[in-house]
Amino acid sequence: STMYKAWLQNHHVEQPELREALARWSGSIVASVHTEVLDTAVKELALGIKQLYGEKPTVSKVPQSETFIYVGVADQLDKSFGYLDKSEIPRVGQEGYILKHVVREQHSILAVLGETDRGALYGVFHLLRLMNMGVQLEHLHIVERPRNQLRMINQWDNADGTIERGYAGHSIFFNENQIVEDMTRIKDYARLLASVGINAIAINNVNVNEVETAFISEEQLPAVAKLADVFRSYGIRLYISIHFASPMELGGLSSADPLLPEVREWWKMTAACIYDHIPDFGGFLVKADSEHRPGPFAYGRDHAEGANMLAEALEPFGGIVIWRCFVYNCMQDWRDRSTDRARAAYDHFKPLDGSFHDNVVLQVKNGPMDFQVREPVSPLLGAMNQTNQMIEFQITQEYTGQQRHLCYLIPQWKEVLEFDTHAKGKGSYVKHIGDGTLFGMKISGYAAVSNIGDDENWTGHTLAQANLHGYGRLVWNPDLTAEEIAEEWIRLTFGNEEQVVRTVADMLLASWHIYEQYTAPLGVGWMVAPNHHYGPDVDGYEYSRWGTYHFADREGIGVDRTDKSGTGYAGQYFSPNREMYNQLSSCPDELLLFFHHVPYTHKLQSGQTVIQHIYETRFTGAERAEWLIQQWTSLEGKIDPERYEQVLERLQEQAEHAKEWRDVINTYFYRKSGIADEKGRTIYR
Ligand code: BDP
């Protein structure tokens, strides 16, 4: 179905001019070398061309016509035909490629060349995008390479088939505590991921239960290896989330102390066994000493000691340890400055800078709390100049509408990447931590929690497919704009009709802001129903131990995180960010309540009071949710009924729910503050 194909639609090309321009090349593909990944590339290209133009191209080892598409590794084209000499081939690295129209003697060749087969695969997907978007291929000359090393997806799938924070059905990987046998859907997922450059995947939830713990056992590894095979053919390496206490749970040892020789030995044996089954295994993803997960603390050891033990076991095989920094005390209560949850990651990890092995990389969530609609950038990013770091985003919309609301997240992530940490002076952007260049890191990159399940459209809300696509494209090249990425997704997904492209782009690009407008205001976050996190509940977490507060009383609201009178969290930033956040006058409005406790009558930089801002944005947000419906319905007849109806239904639900948010939030603050809306609108619930 159209829903299922997501952005790999390859809509049939109707326009005669476009057909003609491509007809020249589309009849024949030449591929002189075979590797598993190159074969995938050729298959994808042949399939794409068939869908676009209606005819399957021939595939051969040597040219059979004067025009053809050549897919391969650069060296080979040179050797086989002498068409390109080496000097013409820029070095594109392990994953880059060249797309080039070459005219030699009687031949006119469209060359897709990688230095490696993976590069060629990415090149093929790029070429197909150009064909889909009707780009002229004559004189084509594109040289591309990904900016970031690890471009990873984290599945939060459980072996029983449920998905932690999943909003699109069941797992496509697991069912009833087994790895699925039919890999068709997993292969289709691998295609989607590879088409936007994803090269790594952790297949199971970071909260590892008993069954998943055994994925690294001799008995389970053959089945896991089958998953690895599918992903390998698309250039994606497989990782596993592990249980820190596996030596006890699986190995029958009486301890998991990372300094005990028998524990270290157990991990070494286990690693060797994994690599017997999966020779290119990526490594371990670890959530330890966080939210009741076991970790090194139980033995009085620190995170570095825990991570390094695993790193040593994987090191001989080229594997890595991805150690998550989402560590805080979830059993605390607000007692003193030090219990501010926002401080936790930095407080735990910063002192360990320099003590991790070089095949360990710390995975840091983009913000200090937990994927809220608006958070400052985590101050840990850039704070460790001798430790590998990567950045974690959440594609699944846990706190951003759970794929029932439209919330295009690329603009949010763009802001994170463009944030200047000042870690090494002006110009120390987060994107240069991601690509490892700021401190010359050996391992770096991005991970994001997937938003897919076994729903026909993968993502619950069909428009949420754009977040998965956009994540891949953004971490391939962080300099792409949100507008460019959105437009590409729309063209690939819905075709090139300009009205559709413009309208859907407007909707996507406005949606994050709209969602922010009717939910928790000014960076304070939370205000959601506990546990499932859907829908408004202003005090839901206010009196719980999870460490998320807004401190609203009759006078004012916000968390004082300043150095002078608050938790000192602001002091974790480098200057001048520290001062910017510390001072009320320079703290950006959208983060005001994250850093300051202010009276409702406090005037924002916008000139509005806090209380009026709360009312105003709630009213506007709910109206803008209606506007989304109007935009979408203006496209009736231009989008296939199946997807049209599905999206419409979600947008209607969103608009209703936005009113609920508006009313719950407005009423709460009206009753707390006793201050009426300046414009006299009715506030009720
Ligand atoms: C939070 C989720 C929780 C995850 C946790 C994590 O609510 O389900 O286990 O993050 O990242 O966002 O480990």
XYZ file of C-alpha atoms and ligand atoms in Angstrom:
698
model
C 0.000 0.000 0.000
C 1.034 3.631 -0.331
C 1.225 3.876 3.455
C 3.585 0.961 3.678
C 5.937 2.198 0.979
C 6.546 5.363 2.997
C 9.096 7.520 1.144
C 10.134 4.742 -1.207
C 7.123 5.186 -3.453
C 8.918 5.640 -6.768
C 5.773 7.112 -8.297
C 5.346 6.249 -11.940
C 6.804 9.072 -14.056
C 4.167 10.343 -16.458
C 5.644 13.484 -18.023
C 7.066 12.613 -21.478
C 10.065 14.964 -21.143
C 11.133 13.357 -17.897
C 10.623 9.879 -19.232
C 12.651 10.620 -22.302
C 15.529 12.177 -20.452
C 15.880 9.067 -18.367
C 14.967 6.483 -20.927
C 18.533 6.807 -22.205
C 20.015 5.234 -19.117
C 17.250 3.361 -17.525
C 17.338 0.342 -19.808
C 20.598 -1.095 -18.620
C 22.576 -1.420 -15.426
C 26.165 -2.599 -15.493
C 27.731 -3.985 -12.359
C 31.081 -5.667 -12.790
C 31.679 -6.612 -9.182
C 29.604 -8.595 -6.735
C 29.405 -8.172 -3.020
C 26.341 -8.645 -0.904
C 25.806 -4.920 -0.482
C 26.498 -4.122 -4.144
C 23.952 -6.720 -5.136
C 21.474 -4.963 -2.870
C 22.331 -1.668 -4.546
C 21.746 -3.097 -8.002
C 18.488 -4.736 -6.949
C 17.232 -1.492 -5.427
C 18.119 0.467 -8.524
C 16.468 -2.037 -10.849
C 13.335 -2.088 -8.714
C 13.215 1.693 -8.473
C 13.573 2.117 -12.209
C 10.879 -0.437 -12.864
C 8.484 1.392 -10.561
C 9.361 4.783 -12.013
C 9.317 3.940 -15.715
C 7.462 0.677 -15.939
C 10.233 -1.456 -17.366
C 12.841 -3.538 -15.663
C 16.368 -2.692 -16.781
C 18.760 -5.438 -17.838
C 21.613 -6.109 -15.461
C 24.937 -7.239 -16.887
C 28.620 -7.462 -16.085
C 29.752 -5.747 -19.252
C 28.084 -2.981 -21.233
C 25.548 -4.156 -23.740
C 24.488 -0.778 -24.995
C 25.995 2.646 -25.441
C 24.225 4.158 -22.501
C 23.921 2.557 -19.128
C 24.095 3.108 -15.393
C 27.235 1.747 -13.835
C 27.051 0.731 -10.183
C 30.217 -0.230 -8.413
C 33.328 0.650 -6.560
C 35.474 3.281 -8.130
C 38.590 1.195 -8.609
C 36.705 -1.307 -10.621
C 35.253 1.054 -13.160
C 38.751 2.239 -13.800
C 40.163 -1.256 -14.105
C 37.383 -2.737 -16.149
C 36.892 -0.033 -18.686
C 39.380 2.733 -18.118
C 36.539 5.229 -18.213
C 37.523 7.165 -15.186
C 41.071 7.421 -14.104
C 41.873 7.468 -10.455
C 42.780 11.128 -10.405
C 39.201 11.928 -11.302
C 37.904 10.147 -8.283
C 37.917 12.179 -5.110
C 38.332 10.100 -2.035
C 34.927 9.694 -0.526
C 35.746 7.405 2.376
C 34.027 4.282 3.593
C 30.513 5.495 2.956
C 30.680 8.302 0.414
C 29.997 8.180 -3.316
C 30.182 9.958 -6.619
C 27.307 10.334 -9.018
C 28.700 11.345 -12.349
C 27.667 11.505 -15.954
C 30.696 10.336 -17.938
C 30.963 10.502 -21.689
C 33.780 8.394 -23.158
C 34.158 7.268 -26.734
C 30.770 6.001 -27.820
C 29.512 5.570 -24.252
C 27.359 7.789 -22.115
C 27.458 6.437 -18.594
C 25.706 7.416 -15.431
C 28.192 6.237 -12.833
C 27.336 5.492 -9.215
C 30.637 4.896 -7.516
C 31.630 4.320 -3.951
C 35.045 3.647 -2.575
C 33.248 0.763 -0.901
C 30.068 -1.129 -1.700
C 28.205 0.700 1.075
C 29.038 3.982 -0.570
C 27.600 2.677 -3.827
C 24.393 1.658 -2.031
C 23.934 5.167 -0.622
C 24.703 6.511 -4.095
C 21.928 4.423 -5.604
C 19.408 5.744 -3.100
C 20.533 9.274 -3.870
C 20.143 8.687 -7.594
C 16.649 7.313 -7.050
C 15.747 10.415 -5.056
C 16.863 12.589 -7.953
C 14.821 10.519 -10.380
C 11.785 10.792 -8.115
C 12.117 14.523 -7.904
C 12.513 14.919 -11.657
C 16.063 16.274 -11.502
C 18.001 16.540 -14.766
C 20.747 13.897 -14.875
C 22.672 15.135 -17.883
C 26.059 16.499 -16.674
C 25.347 15.219 -13.185
C 28.317 15.468 -10.854
C 27.732 14.977 -7.153
C 30.272 14.009 -4.519
C 28.876 13.125 -1.120
C 29.986 11.641 2.129
C 28.227 11.426 5.464
C 29.385 13.923 8.079
C 28.812 11.612 10.984
C 30.216 8.243 11.762
C 27.528 6.485 13.804
C 24.052 7.041 12.408
C 22.146 4.776 14.637
C 18.622 3.685 15.452
C 17.674 2.335 18.885
C 14.691 0.022 18.981
C 12.958 -0.055 22.341
C 11.347 -3.389 21.397
C 10.701 -6.041 24.027
C 10.893 -9.750 23.327
C 7.193 -10.177 24.130
C 6.362 -7.991 21.146
C 5.466 -4.837 23.026
C 7.444 -1.673 22.428
C 8.418 0.696 25.213
C 7.042 4.088 24.211
C 5.882 2.628 20.922
C 2.857 4.233 19.251
C 2.576 2.262 16.044
C 1.594 -1.237 16.995
C 3.694 -4.211 17.941
C 7.298 -5.049 17.342
C 8.316 -6.182 13.872
C 11.252 -7.997 15.480
C 9.800 -10.027 18.298
C 6.667 -11.908 19.102
C 5.811 -13.980 22.160
C 9.387 -14.024 23.389
C 10.805 -15.213 20.078
C 12.625 -13.497 17.277
C 10.234 -13.544 14.323
C 10.940 -16.056 11.598
C 9.544 -14.237 8.619
C 12.048 -11.456 7.948
C 10.154 -9.744 5.120
C 9.087 -6.770 7.134
C 12.471 -6.422 8.795
C 14.089 -6.338 5.393
C 11.679 -3.620 4.294
C 12.633 -1.680 7.401
C 16.315 -2.113 6.590
C 15.623 -0.654 3.134
C 13.924 2.383 4.614
C 16.793 2.925 7.015
C 19.554 2.415 4.459
C 17.815 4.743 2.014
C 18.455 7.619 4.430
C 21.924 6.473 5.438
C 21.377 4.707 8.771
C 24.309 2.359 9.429
C 23.693 0.935 12.909
C 20.794 -0.495 14.884
C 20.319 -1.738 18.439
C 17.477 -4.211 18.191
C 16.161 -4.392 21.757
C 14.971 -2.128 24.533
C 17.563 -0.518 26.792
C 15.477 -1.838 29.680
C 16.542 -5.435 29.150
C 14.349 -8.128 30.647
C 15.133 -11.788 31.279
C 14.347 -13.019 27.806
C 16.337 -10.308 26.069
C 19.245 -10.856 28.419
C 19.642 -14.230 26.755
C 20.077 -12.769 23.258
C 23.828 -13.003 23.840
C 23.656 -16.668 24.810
C 24.876 -19.542 22.675
C 21.256 -20.730 22.272
C 19.848 -17.429 21.043
C 22.715 -16.168 18.921
C 21.842 -18.146 15.783
C 18.465 -16.387 15.666
C 20.004 -12.992 16.387
C 22.538 -13.660 13.638
C 19.677 -13.966 11.154
C 18.628 -10.424 12.000
C 22.209 -9.302 11.570
C 22.262 -10.927 8.112
C 19.257 -8.927 6.964
C 20.700 -5.648 8.169
C 24.170 -6.437 6.839
C 22.863 -6.706 3.294
C 21.805 -3.073 3.669
C 25.069 -1.923 5.196
C 23.673 -1.736 8.748
C 25.526 -3.151 11.744
C 23.690 -4.815 14.546
C 24.053 -3.914 18.239
C 22.427 -5.444 21.303
C 21.277 -3.778 24.525
C 22.706 -5.823 27.339
C 21.824 -6.440 30.971
C 24.717 -5.384 33.183
C 24.189 -8.318 35.507
C 24.301 -10.904 32.694
C 27.188 -12.809 34.314
C 24.759 -13.619 37.127
C 21.567 -13.909 35.113
C 23.073 -15.995 32.340
C 26.432 -17.144 33.569
C 25.407 -18.309 37.019
C 28.148 -16.244 38.719
C 27.428 -14.796 42.117
C 28.484 -11.272 41.193
C 28.659 -8.886 38.242
C 31.403 -6.758 39.822
C 33.346 -5.314 36.899
C 36.662 -5.689 38.702
C 36.330 -9.398 39.466
C 38.495 -11.554 37.190
C 35.821 -14.211 36.686
C 33.294 -11.566 35.655
C 35.732 -10.059 33.162
C 36.516 -13.503 31.851
C 32.824 -14.245 31.398
C 32.343 -11.145 29.247
C 35.395 -12.023 27.159
C 34.078 -15.499 26.480
C 30.676 -14.110 25.686
C 32.110 -11.579 23.260
C 34.074 -14.302 21.478
C 30.929 -16.342 21.165
C 28.951 -13.413 19.752
C 31.601 -12.767 17.121
C 31.570 -16.425 16.118
C 27.975 -15.952 15.115
C 28.086 -12.320 13.971
C 31.559 -11.428 12.704
C 30.731 -7.756 12.177
C 28.762 -7.321 15.423
C 28.681 -3.621 16.358
C 28.733 -3.828 20.134
C 26.705 -3.247 23.283
C 24.274 -0.508 24.213
C 24.060 -0.133 27.995
C 21.626 1.508 30.364
C 23.159 0.988 33.793
C 22.378 2.379 37.228
C 19.405 4.205 35.837
C 15.721 3.761 36.642
C 16.318 0.545 38.605
C 18.618 -1.041 36.037
C 21.617 -2.832 37.521
C 25.066 -1.348 37.107
C 28.491 -0.956 38.616
C 27.231 1.099 41.599
C 26.093 -2.078 43.355
C 29.773 -3.008 43.754
C 31.001 0.451 44.603
C 32.441 0.843 41.087
C 31.892 3.770 38.762
C 30.570 4.023 35.221
C 34.040 3.984 33.714
C 34.927 0.752 35.467
C 31.697 -0.782 34.245
C 32.066 0.397 30.671
C 35.754 -0.422 30.408
C 35.213 -4.033 31.397
C 32.824 -4.455 28.472
C 35.101 -2.465 26.207
C 37.994 -4.806 26.917
C 35.895 -7.804 26.002
C 34.814 -6.287 22.674
C 38.085 -4.640 21.786
C 39.831 -7.626 20.106
C 36.916 -7.878 17.675
C 36.530 -4.195 16.870
C 33.310 -3.798 18.851
C 32.301 -0.747 20.856
C 30.412 0.023 24.048
C 27.709 2.655 23.879
C 27.142 3.725 27.473
C 24.092 5.867 28.139
C 24.302 8.962 30.340
C 20.608 8.977 31.228
C 21.506 8.449 34.875
C 19.685 10.150 37.730
C 18.064 9.232 40.995
C 14.435 8.434 40.250
C 13.671 7.870 43.934
C 14.586 11.313 45.114
C 12.536 14.162 46.382
C 13.393 17.824 46.150
C 15.630 18.373 49.155
C 18.508 20.567 48.200
C 20.324 21.968 45.212
C 22.079 18.745 44.406
C 18.883 16.797 43.786
C 17.953 18.762 40.660
C 17.481 16.026 38.106
C 18.691 18.329 35.328
C 22.160 18.307 36.890
C 22.484 14.545 37.111
C 24.137 13.490 33.848
C 26.823 16.134 34.140
C 27.415 15.482 37.831
C 27.821 11.751 37.225
C 29.955 11.774 34.104
C 31.984 14.959 33.908
C 34.351 13.849 36.720
C 35.090 10.662 34.769
C 36.414 12.469 31.711
C 39.505 10.716 30.423
C 38.929 7.440 32.219
C 36.967 5.616 29.513
C 38.633 3.320 26.990
C 38.696 4.594 23.455
C 36.152 2.039 22.240
C 33.588 3.430 24.658
C 31.248 6.196 23.545
C 28.879 8.006 25.880
C 25.361 8.438 24.558
C 23.933 11.723 25.828
C 20.298 12.723 25.455
C 19.877 16.037 23.669
C 18.523 17.701 26.790
C 19.192 17.285 30.509
C 15.732 15.927 31.352
C 13.946 13.624 28.969
C 12.894 14.518 25.419
C 10.478 17.284 26.350
C 9.000 19.512 23.668
C 11.520 22.175 24.707
C 14.680 21.744 26.737
C 18.021 23.449 26.790
C 20.882 21.483 25.235
C 22.508 19.059 27.657
C 25.490 20.796 29.279
C 27.344 17.467 29.208
C 27.693 17.852 25.441
C 31.129 19.310 24.987
C 31.996 19.165 28.677
C 34.234 16.102 28.294
C 37.089 16.731 25.938
C 38.800 13.386 26.415
C 35.786 11.136 26.019
C 33.887 9.952 22.952
C 30.354 11.302 22.872
C 27.294 10.752 20.749
C 23.904 12.411 20.865
C 20.576 10.699 21.490
C 17.284 11.948 20.063
C 13.827 10.468 20.415
C 11.977 9.952 17.153
C 9.163 8.173 18.901
C 6.951 10.989 20.153
C 6.708 10.077 23.812
C 6.317 13.653 25.002
C 5.394 15.249 21.709
C 1.961 13.832 20.980
C 2.605 10.101 20.672
C 2.038 10.080 16.921
C -1.560 11.094 17.463
C -0.496 14.734 17.198
C 1.547 16.060 14.328
C 4.958 17.151 15.536
C 7.747 17.358 12.985
C 10.899 17.177 15.049
C 13.600 18.138 12.557
C 13.421 21.861 13.457
C 13.902 20.936 17.127
C 16.943 18.784 16.368
C 18.317 21.458 14.067
C 18.290 23.906 16.975
C 20.214 21.434 19.100
C 22.840 20.887 16.413
C 23.283 24.609 15.828
C 23.662 25.393 19.528
C 27.039 26.884 20.358
C 28.364 25.210 23.508
C 31.445 27.451 23.634
C 33.296 24.370 24.920
C 36.352 25.414 22.919
C 35.455 29.027 22.473
C 33.009 30.571 20.044
C 31.841 28.267 17.260
C 31.832 25.031 19.315
C 28.576 23.799 17.849
C 26.869 20.631 19.003
C 27.054 19.323 15.434
C 30.837 19.348 15.785
C 30.564 17.164 18.848
C 28.331 14.870 16.815
C 30.830 14.641 13.991
C 33.738 14.302 16.404
C 35.727 17.220 15.003
C 35.546 19.543 18.018
C 37.862 17.405 20.105
C 39.049 14.944 17.473
C 37.084 11.992 18.847
C 37.591 8.479 17.581
C 33.918 7.525 17.840
C 30.965 9.889 17.607
C 27.604 10.335 15.983
C 23.921 10.007 16.720
C 21.370 7.533 17.989
C 17.625 7.951 18.050
C 14.766 5.958 19.455
C 12.723 4.590 16.582
C 9.054 5.407 16.021
C 8.035 2.317 14.087
C 5.898 -0.726 14.752
C 3.839 -3.181 12.772
C 1.091 -0.719 11.843
C 0.535 -0.743 8.099
C 1.999 2.755 7.831
C 4.910 1.935 10.216
C 4.520 5.041 12.373
C 0.864 5.279 13.441
C 0.466 8.785 12.058
C 1.419 8.652 8.402
C 3.015 12.089 8.610
C 5.250 10.818 11.430
C 7.160 8.896 8.763
C 8.755 12.269 8.086
C 10.536 12.157 11.446
C 12.254 8.858 10.688
C 13.266 9.995 7.217
C 14.348 13.390 8.521
C 16.476 11.945 11.281
C 18.474 9.919 8.772
C 18.908 12.811 6.380
C 19.858 15.250 9.132
C 22.530 13.041 10.627
C 23.879 12.317 7.174
C 24.289 16.042 6.670
C 23.460 18.396 9.561
C 23.779 21.376 7.250
C 20.629 20.482 5.362
C 17.814 22.777 6.448
C 14.578 21.514 7.963
C 12.825 23.004 4.921
C 14.978 21.046 2.476
C 14.507 17.809 4.357
C 10.741 18.298 4.662
C 10.372 19.119 0.990
C 12.358 16.077 -0.074
C 10.241 13.826 2.117
C 7.005 15.213 0.719
C 8.089 14.822 -2.890
C 9.193 11.247 -2.324
C 6.102 10.394 -0.303
C 3.305 12.262 -2.070
C 4.762 13.257 -5.443
C 5.744 16.549 -6.980
C 2.501 18.460 -7.195
C 3.438 21.933 -6.001
C 0.313 22.614 -3.962
C 0.832 19.407 -2.018
C 4.498 20.143 -1.479
C 3.858 23.656 -0.205
C 0.890 22.827 1.982
C 2.365 19.782 3.676
C 5.670 21.610 4.180
C 3.855 24.464 5.911
C 2.082 21.981 8.158
C 5.212 20.049 9.087
C 7.330 23.097 9.707
C 4.730 24.773 11.914
C 3.791 21.670 13.876
C 6.454 21.594 16.598
C 5.700 25.163 17.516
C 1.970 24.519 17.516
C 2.393 21.553 19.825
C 4.530 23.638 22.149
C 1.918 26.382 22.177
C -0.898 24.361 23.662
C 1.172 22.162 26.015
C 3.508 23.019 28.925
C 4.737 26.612 28.576
C 8.100 28.377 28.467
C 10.370 25.363 28.779
C 8.972 24.119 32.067
C 8.077 20.756 30.519
C 6.168 17.771 31.874
C 2.613 18.569 32.992
C 1.656 15.237 31.427
C -0.241 12.311 32.851
C 2.164 10.101 34.795
C 3.376 6.795 33.347
C 1.893 6.899 29.861
C 2.735 10.578 29.375
C -0.216 11.417 27.142
C -2.447 14.370 27.796
C -2.405 17.239 30.294
C -2.005 16.757 34.037
C -0.390 19.858 35.473
C 0.446 18.410 38.872
C 0.830 14.848 37.662
C 4.504 14.753 38.540
C 4.627 17.714 40.889
C 4.545 15.711 44.076
C 6.246 12.517 42.917
C 9.833 11.380 43.290
C 10.804 11.456 39.635
C 12.345 14.866 39.981
C 10.312 16.892 37.528
C 8.746 19.991 38.994
C 7.263 23.328 38.005
C 6.787 24.851 41.496
C 3.630 26.730 40.560
C 1.994 28.496 43.514
C -0.311 31.493 43.771
C 2.493 33.953 43.066
C 4.477 32.379 40.300
C 6.025 29.409 38.570
C 9.320 27.938 37.340
C 12.416 26.166 38.587
C 15.228 28.309 39.891
C 18.310 26.718 38.359
C 20.531 29.758 38.653
C 23.898 29.698 40.399
C 23.004 32.354 42.904
C 19.717 31.311 44.393
C 18.885 28.072 42.610
C 20.229 24.610 41.925
C 23.342 25.807 40.150
C 22.471 23.893 37.019
C 23.102 26.987 34.883
C 26.697 26.858 36.072
C 27.240 23.609 34.165
C 27.357 25.579 30.913
C 30.389 27.276 29.485
C 30.527 31.035 29.486
C 28.741 32.997 28.064
C 25.840 30.491 28.021
C 26.070 30.272 31.801
C 25.536 34.002 32.180
C 22.868 34.048 29.483
C 20.806 31.513 31.424
C 21.621 32.896 34.863
C 20.362 36.379 34.115
C 16.661 36.880 33.878
C 17.178 39.640 31.344
C 19.040 37.451 28.862
C 17.428 34.062 29.395
C 15.475 33.218 26.227
C 11.703 33.356 26.753
C 11.125 29.818 25.553
C 13.353 28.461 28.354
C 12.492 30.990 31.035
C 10.704 28.620 33.408
C 13.385 25.988 33.015
C 15.876 28.378 34.609
C 13.903 30.824 36.710
C 11.065 31.024 39.162
C 9.142 34.186 38.372
C 5.868 35.860 39.342
C 2.985 35.496 36.891
C 3.243 39.216 36.297
C 6.857 39.012 35.175
C 7.308 40.606 31.746
C 8.866 38.411 29.092
C 11.216 39.747 26.450
C 8.227 39.631 24.128
C 6.622 42.307 26.318
C 3.854 40.003 27.517
C 3.436 38.882 31.112
C 3.998 35.222 31.890
C 0.339 34.658 32.711
C -0.884 36.393 29.575
C 1.633 34.426 27.535
C 0.239 31.216 28.974
C -3.323 32.155 27.991
C -2.402 33.618 24.635
C -0.339 30.697 23.420
C -2.866 28.126 24.616
C -5.634 29.874 22.650
C -3.460 30.298 19.582
C -2.130 26.757 19.764
C -5.615 25.267 19.789
C -6.618 27.489 16.846
C -3.513 26.506 14.951
C -4.402 22.856 15.449
C -7.643 23.635 13.596
C -5.608 25.368 10.924
C -3.737 22.092 10.362
C -7.046 20.453 9.475
C -7.918 23.229 7.030
C -4.568 22.892 5.344
C -4.943 19.178 4.980
C -8.516 19.243 3.706
C -7.457 21.698 1.004
C -5.572 18.725 -0.457
C -8.558 16.434 -0.762
C -8.398 14.610 -4.080
C -4.678 15.238 -4.427
C -3.667 12.580 -1.955
C -4.797 8.972 -2.166
C -7.888 8.359 -0.024
C -6.174 5.832 2.207
C -3.530 8.230 3.465
C -5.782 11.257 3.239
C -8.358 9.780 5.588
C -5.845 8.373 8.022
C -4.124 11.712 8.482
C -7.396 13.619 8.653
C -8.614 11.427 11.467
C -5.467 12.066 13.484
C -5.585 15.805 12.859
C -9.156 15.925 14.105
C -8.225 14.058 17.224
C -5.312 16.428 17.733
C -7.499 19.512 17.406
C -9.919 18.158 20.005
C -7.118 17.225 22.334
C -5.445 20.613 21.874
C -8.606 22.191 23.287
C -8.376 19.943 26.285
C -4.774 21.013 26.826
C -5.761 24.652 26.441
C -8.564 24.394 28.957
C -6.722 22.332 31.542
C -3.655 24.553 31.522
C -5.512 27.846 31.375
C -7.907 26.899 34.140
C -5.134 25.732 36.393
C -3.253 28.998 36.089
C -6.347 31.153 36.266
C -7.299 29.516 39.532
C -3.784 29.622 40.946
C -3.096 33.221 40.009
C -6.542 34.762 40.079
C -5.494 36.925 37.138
C -7.968 37.126 34.277
C -7.188 36.992 30.576
C -6.574 40.522 29.292
C -8.778 39.840 26.330
C -11.609 38.558 28.465
C -11.832 35.137 26.822
C -13.595 32.454 28.777
C -11.407 30.095 30.686
C -13.160 27.036 31.935
C -12.928 23.428 32.611
C 12.217 7.768 29.188
C 11.146 6.765 29.021
C 11.498 5.412 29.555
C 12.858 5.005 29.063
C 13.865 6.040 29.461
C 15.259 5.806 28.899
O 9.979 7.244 29.655
O 10.494 4.532 29.146
O 13.226 3.762 29.535
O 13.489 7.274 28.943
O 15.653 6.554 28.012
O 11.999 8.733 28.218
O 15.958 4.913 29.327
